[in-house]
PDB file of C-alpha atoms in Angstrom:
ATOM      1  CA  MET A   1     117.434 152.374 106.479  1.00 47.00           C
ATOM      2  CA  SER A   2     116.743 151.565 102.839  1.00 46.00           C
ATOM      3  CA  THR A   3     114.059 153.457 100.915  1.00 49.00           C
ATOM      4  CA  TYR A   4     111.770 151.894  98.324  1.00 48.00           C
ATOM      5  CA  GLN A   5     109.275 153.317  95.860  1.00 50.00           C
ATOM      6  CA  THR A   6     105.674 153.083  97.096  1.00 54.00           C
ATOM      7  CA  MET A   7     102.674 151.941  95.033  1.00 50.00           C
ATOM      8  CA  ALA A   8      99.223 153.504  94.937  1.00 56.00           C
ATOM      9  CA  ALA A   9      97.542 150.153  94.348  1.00 55.00           C
ATOM     10  CA  GLY A  10      98.374 146.480  94.154  1.00 53.00           C
ATOM     11  CA  ALA A  11     100.895 144.390  96.058  1.00 54.00           C
ATOM     12  CA  PRO A  12     104.522 145.474  95.882  1.00 57.00           C
ATOM     13  CA  PRO A  13     107.138 142.910  94.923  1.00 57.00           C
ATOM     14  CA  SER A  14     108.815 141.268  97.879  1.00 61.00           C
ATOM     15  CA  LYS A  15     112.289 142.772  98.100  1.00 70.00           C
ATOM     16  CA  GLY A  16     113.831 140.114 100.312  1.00 78.00           C
ATOM     17  CA  PHE A  17     117.447 140.008 101.404  1.00 87.00           C
ATOM     18  CA  PRO A  18     119.239 137.719  98.941  1.00 86.00           C
ATOM     19  CA  SER A  19     122.594 138.097 100.665  1.00 89.00           C
ATOM     20  CA  LEU A  20     121.065 136.548 103.799  1.00 91.00           C
ATOM     21  CA  GLY A  21     118.874 133.797 102.456  1.00 89.00           C
ATOM     22  CA  PHE A  22     115.953 132.838 100.254  1.00 86.00           C
ATOM     23  CA  ASN A  23     112.690 134.596  99.541  1.00 84.00           C
ATOM     24  CA  THR A  24     110.824 131.928  97.587  1.00 84.00           C
ATOM     25  CA  PRO A  25     108.470 129.240  98.962  1.00 79.00           C
ATOM     26  CA  ALA A  26     110.326 126.114 100.068  1.00 80.00           C
ATOM     27  CA  LYS A  27     108.646 122.797  99.399  1.00 83.00           C
ATOM     28  CA  TYR A  28     109.924 119.251  99.299  1.00 86.00           C
ATOM     29  CA  SER A  29     108.384 115.868  98.697  1.00 93.00           C
ATOM     30  CA  LEU A  30     106.941 113.365 101.144  1.00 95.00           C
ATOM     31  CA  LYS A  31     110.023 111.186 100.582  1.00 97.00           C
ATOM     32  CA  SER A  32     112.253 113.956 101.921  1.00 96.00           C
ATOM     33  CA  MET A  33     110.359 114.448 105.172  1.00 96.00           C
ATOM     34  CA  TRP A  34     111.066 113.235 108.686  1.00 97.00           C
ATOM     35  CA  GLY A  35     107.949 111.255 109.457  1.00 98.00           C
ATOM     36  CA  MET A  36     106.488 108.410 111.442  1.00 98.00           C
ATOM     37  CA  VAL A  37     104.019 105.703 110.527  1.00 98.00           C
ATOM     38  CA  VAL A  38     102.347 104.232 113.583  1.00 97.00           C
ATOM     39  CA  GLY A  39      99.903 101.386 113.987  1.00 96.00           C
ATOM     40  CA  GLU A  40      99.058  98.166 115.718  1.00 95.00           C
ATOM     41  CA  GLN A  41     100.640  94.835 114.815  1.00 92.00           C
ATOM     42  CA  ASN A  42     100.018  93.732 111.209  1.00 91.00           C
ATOM     43  CA  SER A  43      98.260  96.958 110.261  1.00 94.00           C
ATOM     44  CA  GLY A  44     100.269  97.467 107.056  1.00 94.00           C
ATOM     45  CA  LYS A  45     103.105  99.740 108.182  1.00 96.00           C
ATOM     46  CA  SER A  46     105.904  97.796 106.476  1.00 96.00           C
ATOM     47  CA  TYR A  47     103.700  97.083 103.450  1.00 96.00           C
ATOM     48  CA  LEU A  48     103.372 100.824 102.824  1.00 96.00           C
ATOM     49  CA  PHE A  49     107.118 101.261 102.271  1.00 97.00           C
ATOM     50  CA  GLN A  50     108.108  97.967 100.660  1.00 97.00           C
ATOM     51  CA  GLY A  51     106.521  98.874  97.330  1.00 94.00           C
ATOM     52  CA  CYS A  52     108.571 102.085  96.976  1.00 96.00           C
ATOM     53  CA  SER A  53     111.759 101.768  94.890  1.00 96.00           C
ATOM     54  CA  ASP A  54     113.238 104.928  96.462  1.00 97.00           C
ATOM     55  CA  ALA A  55     113.141 103.478  99.991  1.00 98.00           C
ATOM     56  CA  PHE A  56     115.969 101.833 101.917  1.00 98.00           C
ATOM     57  CA  ILE A  57     114.510  99.852 104.813  1.00 98.00           C
ATOM     58  CA  LEU A  58     116.530  99.013 107.919  1.00 98.00           C
ATOM     59  CA  ASN A  59     114.802  95.736 108.748  1.00 98.00           C
ATOM     60  CA  LEU A  60     115.466  95.829 112.489  1.00 98.00           C
ATOM     61  CA  ASP A  61     112.490  93.559 113.194  1.00 97.00           C
ATOM     62  CA  LEU A  62     114.354  90.866 111.220  1.00 97.00           C
ATOM     63  CA  THR A  63     111.166  89.758 109.495  1.00 95.00           C
ATOM     64  CA  ALA A  64     110.394  88.495 106.021  1.00 94.00           C
ATOM     65  CA  THR A  65     108.903  90.951 103.546  1.00 94.00           C
ATOM     66  CA  VAL A  66     105.111  91.172 103.428  1.00 93.00           C
ATOM     67  CA  SER A  67     104.502  92.882 100.091  1.00 91.00           C
ATOM     68  CA  PRO A  68     104.316  90.772  96.918  1.00 91.00           C
ATOM     69  CA  HIS A  69     105.230  93.993  95.087  1.00 90.00           C
ATOM     70  CA  LEU A  70     108.630  94.525  96.735  1.00 95.00           C
ATOM     71  CA  ARG A  71     110.574  97.371  95.128  1.00 96.00           C
ATOM     72  CA  ALA A  72     112.386  98.830  98.140  1.00 97.00           C
ATOM     73  CA  THR A  73     115.911  97.819  99.159  1.00 98.00           C
ATOM     74  CA  VAL A  74     115.830  95.951 102.476  1.00 98.00           C
ATOM     75  CA  TRP A  75     118.718  95.256 104.861  1.00 98.00           C
ATOM     76  CA  PRO A  76     119.444  92.930 106.478  1.00 98.00           C
ATOM     77  CA  GLY A  77     117.833  90.250 104.403  1.00 97.00           C
ATOM     78  CA  ILE A  78     116.366  87.083 105.850  1.00 96.00           C
ATOM     79  CA  GLY A  79     117.702  83.697 104.759  1.00 95.00           C
ATOM     80  CA  SER A  80     115.624  80.603 104.102  1.00 93.00           C
ATOM     81  CA  ASP A  81     116.467  79.427 107.631  1.00 94.00           C
ATOM     82  CA  GLY A  82     115.122  82.648 109.155  1.00 94.00           C
ATOM     83  CA  ARG A  83     118.555  84.077 110.015  1.00 96.00           C
ATOM     84  CA  PRO A  84     119.481  87.677 109.121  1.00 97.00           C
ATOM     85  CA  ILE A  85     121.951  87.911 106.252  1.00 97.00           C
ATOM     86  CA  ASP A  86     124.262  90.635 104.982  1.00 97.00           C
ATOM     87  CA  VAL A  87     124.864  91.655 101.375  1.00 95.00           C
ATOM     88  CA  GLY A  88     126.327  88.550  99.747  1.00 93.00           C
ATOM     89  CA  GLY A  89     124.266  86.161 101.854  1.00 94.00           C
ATOM     90  CA  LYS A  90     126.550  85.814 104.885  1.00 96.00           C
ATOM     91  CA  PRO A  91     124.648  85.316 108.178  1.00 96.00           C
ATOM     92  CA  ILE A  92     125.072  88.146 110.685  1.00 97.00           C
ATOM     93  CA  THR A  93     124.139  88.996 114.237  1.00 97.00           C
ATOM     94  CA  LEU A  94     122.571  92.430 113.969  1.00 97.00           C
ATOM     95  CA  THR A  95     123.968  95.003 116.405  1.00 97.00           C
ATOM     96  CA  TRP A  96     123.834  98.780 116.625  1.00 97.00           C
ATOM     97  CA  ASP A  97     127.463  98.893 115.465  1.00 97.00           C
ATOM     98  CA  LEU A  98     126.396  97.320 112.154  1.00 97.00           C
ATOM     99  CA  ILE A  99     123.540  99.814 111.862  1.00 98.00           C
ATOM    100  CA  GLU A 100     125.967 102.689 112.418  1.00 98.00           C
ATOM    101  CA  ALA A 101     128.227 101.264 109.709  1.00 98.00           C
ATOM    102  CA  LYS A 102     125.277 101.158 107.288  1.00 98.00           C
ATOM    103  CA  VAL A 103     124.347 104.760 108.151  1.00 98.00           C
ATOM    104  CA  LYS A 104     127.966 105.765 107.517  1.00 98.00           C
ATOM    105  CA  GLN A 105     127.816 104.026 104.120  1.00 98.00           C
ATOM    106  CA  LEU A 106     124.633 105.928 103.237  1.00 98.00           C
ATOM    107  CA  CYS A 107     126.233 109.238 104.204  1.00 98.00           C
ATOM    108  CA  GLU A 108     129.345 108.475 102.144  1.00 98.00           C
ATOM    109  CA  MET A 109     127.158 107.651  99.130  1.00 98.00           C
ATOM    110  CA  ALA A 110     125.550 111.083  99.479  1.00 98.00           C
ATOM    111  CA  ASP A 111     128.905 112.843  99.883  1.00 98.00           C
ATOM    112  CA  LYS A 112     130.257 111.196  96.730  1.00 98.00           C
ATOM    113  CA  GLY A 113     127.141 111.936  94.664  1.00 97.00           C
ATOM    114  CA  MET A 114     126.466 108.244  94.110  1.00 97.00           C
ATOM    115  CA  ASP A 115     123.121 106.817  93.076  1.00 97.00           C
ATOM    116  CA  ARG A 116     121.309 106.302  96.381  1.00 98.00           C
ATOM    117  CA  PRO A 117     117.866 105.901  97.958  1.00 98.00           C
ATOM    118  CA  ALA A 118     115.705 108.965  98.591  1.00 98.00           C
ATOM    119  CA  PHE A 119     114.791 108.022 102.136  1.00 98.00           C
ATOM    120  CA  VAL A 120     115.596 105.645 104.962  1.00 98.00           C
ATOM    121  CA  VAL A 121     113.000 103.677 106.923  1.00 98.00           C
ATOM    122  CA  ILE A 122     113.706 102.389 110.444  1.00 98.00           C
ATOM    123  CA  ASP A 123     111.476  99.350 110.827  1.00 96.00           C
ATOM    124  CA  THR A 124     110.816  99.432 113.781  1.00 95.00           C
ATOM    125  CA  LEU A 125     111.859 101.577 116.747  1.00 98.00           C
ATOM    126  CA  ALA A 126     111.253  98.814 119.327  1.00 96.00           C
ATOM    127  CA  PRO A 127     114.230  96.608 118.279  1.00 97.00           C
ATOM    128  CA  ALA A 128     116.338  99.746 117.773  1.00 97.00           C
ATOM    129  CA  ILE A 129     115.832 100.550 121.459  1.00 97.00           C
ATOM    130  CA  ARG A 130     116.714  96.980 122.472  1.00 96.00           C
ATOM    131  CA  MET A 131     119.973  97.067 120.497  1.00 97.00           C
ATOM    132  CA  LEU A 132     120.830 100.529 121.749  1.00 97.00           C
ATOM    133  CA  LYS A 133     120.655  99.373 125.361  1.00 97.00           C
ATOM    134  CA  GLY A 134     123.656  97.084 124.835  1.00 95.00           C
ATOM    135  CA  HIS A 135     125.437  99.733 122.769  1.00 96.00           C
ATOM    136  CA  VAL A 136     124.979 102.425 125.425  1.00 96.00           C
ATOM    137  CA  ALA A 137     125.995 100.096 128.247  1.00 96.00           C
ATOM    138  CA  LYS A 138     129.232  99.300 126.420  1.00 94.00           C
ATOM    139  CA  GLN A 139     129.935 103.001 125.876  1.00 94.00           C
ATOM    140  CA  MET A 140     129.425 103.620 129.588  1.00 94.00           C
ATOM    141  CA  GLY A 141     131.755 100.789 130.586  1.00 95.00           C
ATOM    142  CA  LYS A 142     128.994  98.493 131.834  1.00 95.00           C
ATOM    143  CA  GLU A 143     128.056  94.955 130.915  1.00 94.00           C
ATOM    144  CA  LEU A 144     124.318  95.571 131.184  1.00 94.00           C
ATOM    145  CA  PHE A 145     122.179  98.637 130.516  1.00 95.00           C
ATOM    146  CA  GLU A 146     120.573  98.273 133.938  1.00 93.00           C
ATOM    147  CA  GLN A 147     124.010  98.711 135.565  1.00 93.00           C
ATOM    148  CA  ALA A 148     124.477 102.136 133.972  1.00 91.00           C
ATOM    149  CA  HIS A 149     123.279 105.330 135.615  1.00 86.00           C
ATOM    150  CA  GLY A 150     119.573 105.377 134.719  1.00 89.00           C
ATOM    151  CA  PRO A 151     118.878 108.989 133.623  1.00 93.00           C
ATOM    152  CA  ALA A 152     122.226 109.375 131.858  1.00 94.00           C
ATOM    153  CA  ALA A 153     121.871 106.023 130.068  1.00 95.00           C
ATOM    154  CA  TRP A 154     118.355 106.756 128.829  1.00 96.00           C
ATOM    155  CA  GLU A 155     119.404 110.252 127.741  1.00 95.00           C
ATOM    156  CA  LYS A 156     122.266 108.763 125.719  1.00 96.00           C
ATOM    157  CA  LEU A 157     119.905 106.242 124.126  1.00 97.00           C
ATOM    158  CA  TYR A 158     117.345 108.865 123.129  1.00 97.00           C
ATOM    159  CA  GLU A 159     119.948 111.238 121.741  1.00 96.00           C
ATOM    160  CA  THR A 160     121.511 108.447 119.670  1.00 97.00           C
ATOM    161  CA  VAL A 161     118.171 107.856 117.939  1.00 97.00           C
ATOM    162  CA  ILE A 162     117.662 111.574 117.273  1.00 97.00           C
ATOM    163  CA  ASP A 163     121.286 112.137 116.184  1.00 97.00           C
ATOM    164  CA  THR A 164     121.126 109.206 113.743  1.00 98.00           C
ATOM    165  CA  CYS A 165     118.033 110.691 112.114  1.00 98.00           C
ATOM    166  CA  HIS A 166     119.583 114.174 112.000  1.00 97.00           C
ATOM    167  CA  ARG A 167     122.745 112.817 110.410  1.00 98.00           C
ATOM    168  CA  LEU A 168     120.789 111.183 107.615  1.00 98.00           C
ATOM    169  CA  ARG A 169     118.714 114.326 107.131  1.00 98.00           C
ATOM    170  CA  GLN A 170     121.842 116.460 106.883  1.00 98.00           C
ATOM    171  CA  HIS A 171     123.031 114.225 104.056  1.00 98.00           C
ATOM    172  CA  GLY A 172     119.827 114.735 102.079  1.00 97.00           C
ATOM    173  CA  TYR A 173     117.810 111.685 103.086  1.00 98.00           C
ATOM    174  CA  GLY A 174     114.235 111.623 104.207  1.00 98.00           C
ATOM    175  CA  VAL A 175     113.763 109.597 107.386  1.00 98.00           C
ATOM    176  CA  TRP A 176     110.682 107.568 108.256  1.00 98.00           C
ATOM    177  CA  LEU A 177     110.282 105.764 111.558  1.00 98.00           C
ATOM    178  CA  ILE A 178     107.852 102.920 112.194  1.00 98.00           C
ATOM    179  CA  ALA A 179     106.413 102.490 115.682  1.00 97.00           C
ATOM    180  CA  HIS A 180     103.728 100.354 117.288  1.00 96.00           C
ATOM    181  CA  LEU A 181     100.524 101.531 118.895  1.00 96.00           C
ATOM    182  CA  GLY A 182      98.887 100.171 122.014  1.00 93.00           C
ATOM    183  CA  ARG A 183      95.413 100.698 123.451  1.00 89.00           C
ATOM    184  CA  GLU A 184      94.187 101.778 126.853  1.00 85.00           C
ATOM    185  CA  TRP A 185      90.914 102.773 128.493  1.00 83.00           C
ATOM    186  CA  VAL A 186      90.902 106.355 129.767  1.00 79.00           C
ATOM    187  CA  ASP A 187      88.416 107.817 132.276  1.00 78.00           C
ATOM    188  CA  ILE A 188      86.598 110.826 130.817  1.00 75.00           C
ATOM    189  CA  ALA A 189      83.881 111.137 133.458  1.00 76.00           C
ATOM    190  CA  GLU A 190      82.599 109.254 136.460  1.00 78.00           C
ATOM    191  CA  GLY A 191      81.637 105.799 135.257  1.00 77.00           C
ATOM    192  CA  SER A 192      82.565 106.633 131.659  1.00 80.00           C
ATOM    193  CA  LYS A 193      85.655 105.537 129.745  1.00 80.00           C
ATOM    194  CA  VAL A 194      86.952 105.844 126.218  1.00 79.00           C
ATOM    195  CA  GLU A 195      89.503 103.700 124.407  1.00 81.00           C
ATOM    196  CA  GLU A 196      92.577 105.600 123.192  1.00 85.00           C
ATOM    197  CA  HIS A 197      95.627 104.633 121.175  1.00 90.00           C
ATOM    198  CA  TYR A 198      99.091 105.477 122.422  1.00 91.00           C
ATOM    199  CA  LEU A 199     102.642 105.201 121.100  1.00 94.00           C
ATOM    200  CA  SER A 200     104.491 102.205 122.548  1.00 94.00           C
ATOM    201  CA  LEU A 201     107.679 104.171 123.169  1.00 95.00           C
ATOM    202  CA  PRO A 202     109.546 105.334 126.282  1.00 94.00           C
ATOM    203  CA  PRO A 203     108.205 108.741 127.403  1.00 93.00           C
ATOM    204  CA  GLY A 204     111.542 110.485 126.879  1.00 95.00           C
ATOM    205  CA  LEU A 205     111.864 109.317 123.269  1.00 96.00           C
ATOM    206  CA  LYS A 206     108.217 110.084 122.580  1.00 94.00           C
ATOM    207  CA  GLU A 207     108.715 113.643 123.817  1.00 94.00           C
ATOM    208  CA  ARG A 208     111.812 114.223 121.681  1.00 94.00           C
ATOM    209  CA  LEU A 209     110.276 112.777 118.529  1.00 95.00           C
ATOM    210  CA  SER A 210     107.067 114.766 118.966  1.00 90.00           C
ATOM    211  CA  LYS A 211     109.146 117.941 118.670  1.00 90.00           C
ATOM    212  CA  ALA A 212     111.134 116.739 115.662  1.00 94.00           C
ATOM    213  CA  VAL A 213     108.995 114.787 113.186  1.00 96.00           C
ATOM    214  CA  GLU A 214     106.983 116.632 110.554  1.00 96.00           C
ATOM    215  CA  ILE A 215     104.236 114.103 109.955  1.00 96.00           C
ATOM    216  CA  ILE A 216     102.686 111.229 111.928  1.00 97.00           C
ATOM    217  CA  ALA A 217     100.538 108.859 109.889  1.00 97.00           C
ATOM    218  CA  PRO A 218      98.380 106.266 111.691  1.00 97.00           C
ATOM    219  CA  MET A 219      97.708 102.925 110.005  1.00 97.00           C
ATOM    220  CA  ARG A 220      94.464 101.061 110.633  1.00 95.00           C
ATOM    221  CA  CYS A 221      93.637  97.469 109.697  1.00 94.00           C
ATOM    222  CA  GLU A 222      90.117  96.068 109.978  1.00 91.00           C
ATOM    223  CA  MET A 223      88.538  92.842 108.815  1.00 88.00           C
ATOM    224  CA  VAL A 224      85.699  93.549 106.387  1.00 83.00           C
ATOM    225  CA  GLU A 225      83.191  91.136 104.906  1.00 80.00           C
ATOM    226  CA  SER A 226      81.592  91.349 101.481  1.00 78.00           C
ATOM    227  CA  THR A 227      79.157  89.121  99.623  1.00 83.00           C
ATOM    228  CA  VAL A 228      79.958  88.226  96.039  1.00 81.00           C
ATOM    229  CA  MET A 229      78.206  86.008  93.541  1.00 84.00           C
ATOM    230  CA  GLU A 230      80.353  83.168  92.241  1.00 83.00           C
ATOM    231  CA  PRO A 231      79.388  80.613  89.601  1.00 86.00           C
ATOM    232  CA  ARG A 232      79.313  76.958  90.626  1.00 85.00           C
ATOM    233  CA  THR A 233      78.762  74.073  88.234  1.00 85.00           C
ATOM    234  CA  ILE A 234      76.797  71.048  89.452  1.00 82.00           C
ATOM    235  CA  THR A 235      75.580  67.888  87.697  1.00 83.00           C
ATOM    236  CA  VAL A 236      71.845  67.224  87.772  1.00 80.00           C
ATOM    237  CA  GLY A 237      70.358  64.238  85.918  1.00 76.00           C
ATOM    238  CA  GLY A 238      73.537  63.827  83.916  1.00 79.00           C
ATOM    239  CA  LYS A 239      73.534  67.467  82.851  1.00 84.00           C
ATOM    240  CA  GLN A 240      75.860  70.232  84.046  1.00 86.00           C
ATOM    241  CA  ILE A 241      74.138  73.303  85.396  1.00 84.00           C
ATOM    242  CA  THR A 242      75.891  76.526  86.390  1.00 87.00           C
ATOM    243  CA  GLN A 243      74.432  78.425  89.327  1.00 83.00           C
ATOM    244  CA  ASN A 244      75.390  81.705  90.972  1.00 87.00           C
ATOM    245  CA  ASN A 245      75.908  81.324  94.688  1.00 85.00           C
ATOM    246  CA  ALA A 246      76.404  84.028  97.290  1.00 83.00           C
ATOM    247  CA  VAL A 247      79.814  83.706  98.943  1.00 81.00           C
ATOM    248  CA  VAL A 248      80.981  85.747 101.919  1.00 81.00           C
ATOM    249  CA  LYS A 249      84.602  86.863 101.595  1.00 82.00           C
ATOM    250  CA  ARG A 250      86.777  88.397 104.274  1.00 84.00           C
ATOM    251  CA  GLU A 251      89.559  90.857 103.640  1.00 85.00           C
ATOM    252  CA  ASN A 252      91.970  92.903 105.722  1.00 89.00           C
ATOM    253  CA  LYS A 253      91.353  96.546 104.838  1.00 93.00           C
ATOM    254  CA  ARG A 254      94.461  98.668 105.459  1.00 95.00           C
ATOM    255  CA  VAL A 255      94.049 102.425 105.625  1.00 97.00           C
ATOM    256  CA  LEU A 256      96.197 105.465 106.408  1.00 97.00           C
ATOM    257  CA  ALA A 257      93.649 106.799 108.875  1.00 97.00           C
ATOM    258  CA  PHE A 258      94.168 110.581 108.909  1.00 97.00           C
ATOM    259  CA  ALA A 259      90.428 111.301 109.153  1.00 95.00           C
ATOM    260  CA  ASP A 260      89.663 108.697 111.817  1.00 94.00           C
ATOM    261  CA  SER A 261      88.662 110.441 115.062  1.00 90.00           C
ATOM    262  CA  ARG A 262      90.209 107.618 117.092  1.00 89.00           C
ATOM    263  CA  TYR A 263      93.672 108.876 116.112  1.00 93.00           C
ATOM    264  CA  VAL A 264      93.062 112.605 116.453  1.00 90.00           C
ATOM    265  CA  ARG A 265      95.635 112.910 119.274  1.00 90.00           C
ATOM    266  CA  LEU A 266      98.293 111.169 117.182  1.00 93.00           C
ATOM    267  CA  VAL A 267      97.931 112.658 113.696  1.00 95.00           C
ATOM    268  CA  ARG A 268     100.334 115.351 112.591  1.00 93.00           C
ATOM    269  CA  THR A 269     100.580 116.824 109.109  1.00 92.00           C
ATOM    270  CA  ARG A 270     102.140 119.808 107.384  1.00 87.00           C
ATOM    271  CA  THR A 271      99.504 120.330 104.734  1.00 91.00           C
ATOM    272  CA  LEU A 272      97.264 123.251 103.788  1.00 90.00           C
ATOM    273  CA  LYS A 273      94.219 120.968 103.628  1.00 94.00           C
ATOM    274  CA  PRO A 274      93.340 117.975 105.835  1.00 94.00           C
ATOM    275  CA  LEU A 275      94.535 114.624 104.578  1.00 96.00           C
ATOM    276  CA  PRO A 276      91.763 112.084 103.959  1.00 96.00           C
ATOM    277  CA  ASP A 277      91.790 108.406 104.813  1.00 97.00           C
ATOM    278  CA  ILE A 278      93.882 106.599 102.186  1.00 97.00           C
ATOM    279  CA  ASP A 279      92.961 102.993 101.406  1.00 96.00           C
ATOM    280  CA  ILE A 280      96.062 101.013 100.438  1.00 95.00           C
ATOM    281  CA  THR A 281      94.492  97.542 100.600  1.00 92.00           C
ATOM    282  CA  ASN A 282      96.395  95.261  98.200  1.00 88.00           C
ATOM    283  CA  ALA A 283      97.774  98.313  96.396  1.00 90.00           C
ATOM    284  CA  PRO A 284     101.048  97.592  94.556  1.00 89.00           C
ATOM    285  CA  ASP A 285     101.779 101.343  94.640  1.00 91.00           C
ATOM    286  CA  ALA A 286     100.717 102.087  98.231  1.00 95.00           C
ATOM    287  CA  TRP A 287     103.398 104.733  98.787  1.00 96.00           C
ATOM    288  CA  GLN A 288     102.506 106.462  95.514  1.00 96.00           C
ATOM    289  CA  GLN A 289      98.894 106.732  96.668  1.00 96.00           C
ATOM    290  CA  PHE A 290     100.129 108.349  99.888  1.00 97.00           C
ATOM    291  CA  GLU A 291     102.250 110.785  97.875  1.00 96.00           C
ATOM    292  CA  GLN A 292      99.383 111.751  95.579  1.00 96.00           C
ATOM    293  CA  ALA A 293      97.091 112.490  98.527  1.00 96.00           C
ATOM    294  CA  PHE A 294      99.836 114.509 100.222  1.00 96.00           C
ATOM    295  CA  ASP A 295     100.540 116.539  97.080  1.00 94.00           C
ATOM    296  CA  GLN A 296      96.841 117.327  96.676  1.00 94.00           C
ATOM    297  CA  ALA A 297      96.611 118.449 100.300  1.00 95.00           C
ATOM    298  CA  THR A 298      99.596 120.775  99.905  1.00 91.00           C
ATOM    299  CA  ALA A 299      98.594 122.242  96.515  1.00 88.00           C
TER     300      ALA A 299
END
């Protein structure tokens, strides 16, 4: 047993065991985390990431970009005819094999010290599951996923999702998953119900991800109305008169809803202080606003 000098007052320095590991606080950025952004359709999930230049987005939904401030790298792209296209503009049929090849490319870029994105976004998990069904069936020697042994096939599918994320993490990438939310009415007492949000994922995948991800951020989108005064010029008796008229305008307000009680069962954070709601409506730097709020909550 080692002996150390004692102190009459004050806190002694932490001796640590440098030959075994580290004895200083470990902290890394939001970009380096394994997280999820969840929300209903058109709530702003993709918009959040598309304005970040350090993001590489796997566009598995095969949709056009929604942010006018696109800075992220998106693959596959979408051609003018709506078909997915590879680098160089060649049309492709997206399969899990192509996704695996892209993940391999990302890992090789990290191994070689090449300039690369900070994190990878899977947008969204629903099409990833659809593609994985065919991939798993092929691996199990079946034509259709339904022909494979149910429990074993689903287990293989879930583990492929988790292993893909782990592989990227091991090569220094942050990983962010996008998933959809649904709603259901839940009985809380006789004759009384409450509406709750739930993750639209298979139970087995939901269970595995709940044990792995570090942060779950819910997105909320609500239509809000505001009244503004706008000038309008009219002609009266040959003269032009400018009047201020009240005009009602509608806008989709998109918020990272950490403080919204409706999502209390979904939210997960690793911060010293609670994260507030973060309004990213029309923000060209939506991800940066998220980062700033996260940094303040961990300071």
